[in-house]
Amino acid sequence: MSKRKQELKRCISAVSLRGLAACLLAFPLAASADGLDVTDARMRVLPGDTPAAGYFRLGNTSDNTVVLVGARSDAFGRVELHRSMNKDGMASMAPVSRLEVAPGEELTFAPQGYHLMLMAPVGTLSVGDEVGITLEFEQREPLVVDFEAVPPTAM
Ligand SMILES: [Cu+2]
């Protein structure tokens, strides 16, 4: 087990949620490519057949608009970009086909907003696992990002 993983396990056994959140913030997963910066990549794992949800922040440090058009992963049969909405107290979500990030801007995937819907897991996921998810863009190379599996309470 990696040192990082041990630290995370220790974090997750922390008694308070605040302590846990602080712990997780202290160990953000990150990936970067030319002009792109992905941080806080995490994946909420739910029991049973409920799809997992992936969250991250995508910063565009390039001079051009970056367009996120999809994602894929060997660990899931299907991955979609979704947006959660709340209309008249009814929660729903809908697929999103493309998301633009202007130069210098940041796009946040977070609970109650944009998320990666991770469906049909190939294996069993445990808290602390790291799963590679490939983000796909218009007119630029895809970017592989390691997402860390976190418990639902970590959100
Ligand atoms: Cu969804």
PDB file of N, CA and C and ligand atoms in Angstrom, residues 82 93 115 117, ligand 1:
ATOM      1  N   HIS A  82     -22.723  14.834 -16.899  1.00  0.00           N
ATOM      2  CA  HIS A  82     -24.088  15.145 -16.468  1.00  0.00           C
ATOM      3  C   HIS A  82     -24.134  16.469 -15.722  1.00  0.00           C
ATOM      4  N   MET A  93     -31.303  15.106 -13.376  1.00  0.00           N
ATOM      5  CA  MET A  93     -30.038  15.358 -14.057  1.00  0.00           C
ATOM      6  C   MET A  93     -30.179  15.055 -15.535  1.00  0.00           C
ATOM      7  N   HIS A 115     -21.247  16.616 -13.028  1.00  0.00           N
ATOM      8  CA  HIS A 115     -20.556  15.427 -12.524  1.00  0.00           C
ATOM      9  C   HIS A 115     -20.311  14.453 -13.659  1.00  0.00           C
ATOM     10  N   MET A 117     -20.935  10.831 -14.644  1.00  0.00           N
ATOM     11  CA  MET A 117     -21.755   9.711 -14.220  1.00  0.00           C
ATOM     12  C   MET A 117     -21.023   8.448 -14.640  1.00  0.00           C
TER      13      MET A 117
HETATM   14 CU    CU B   1     -25.735  11.862 -13.372  1.00  0.00          CU
END
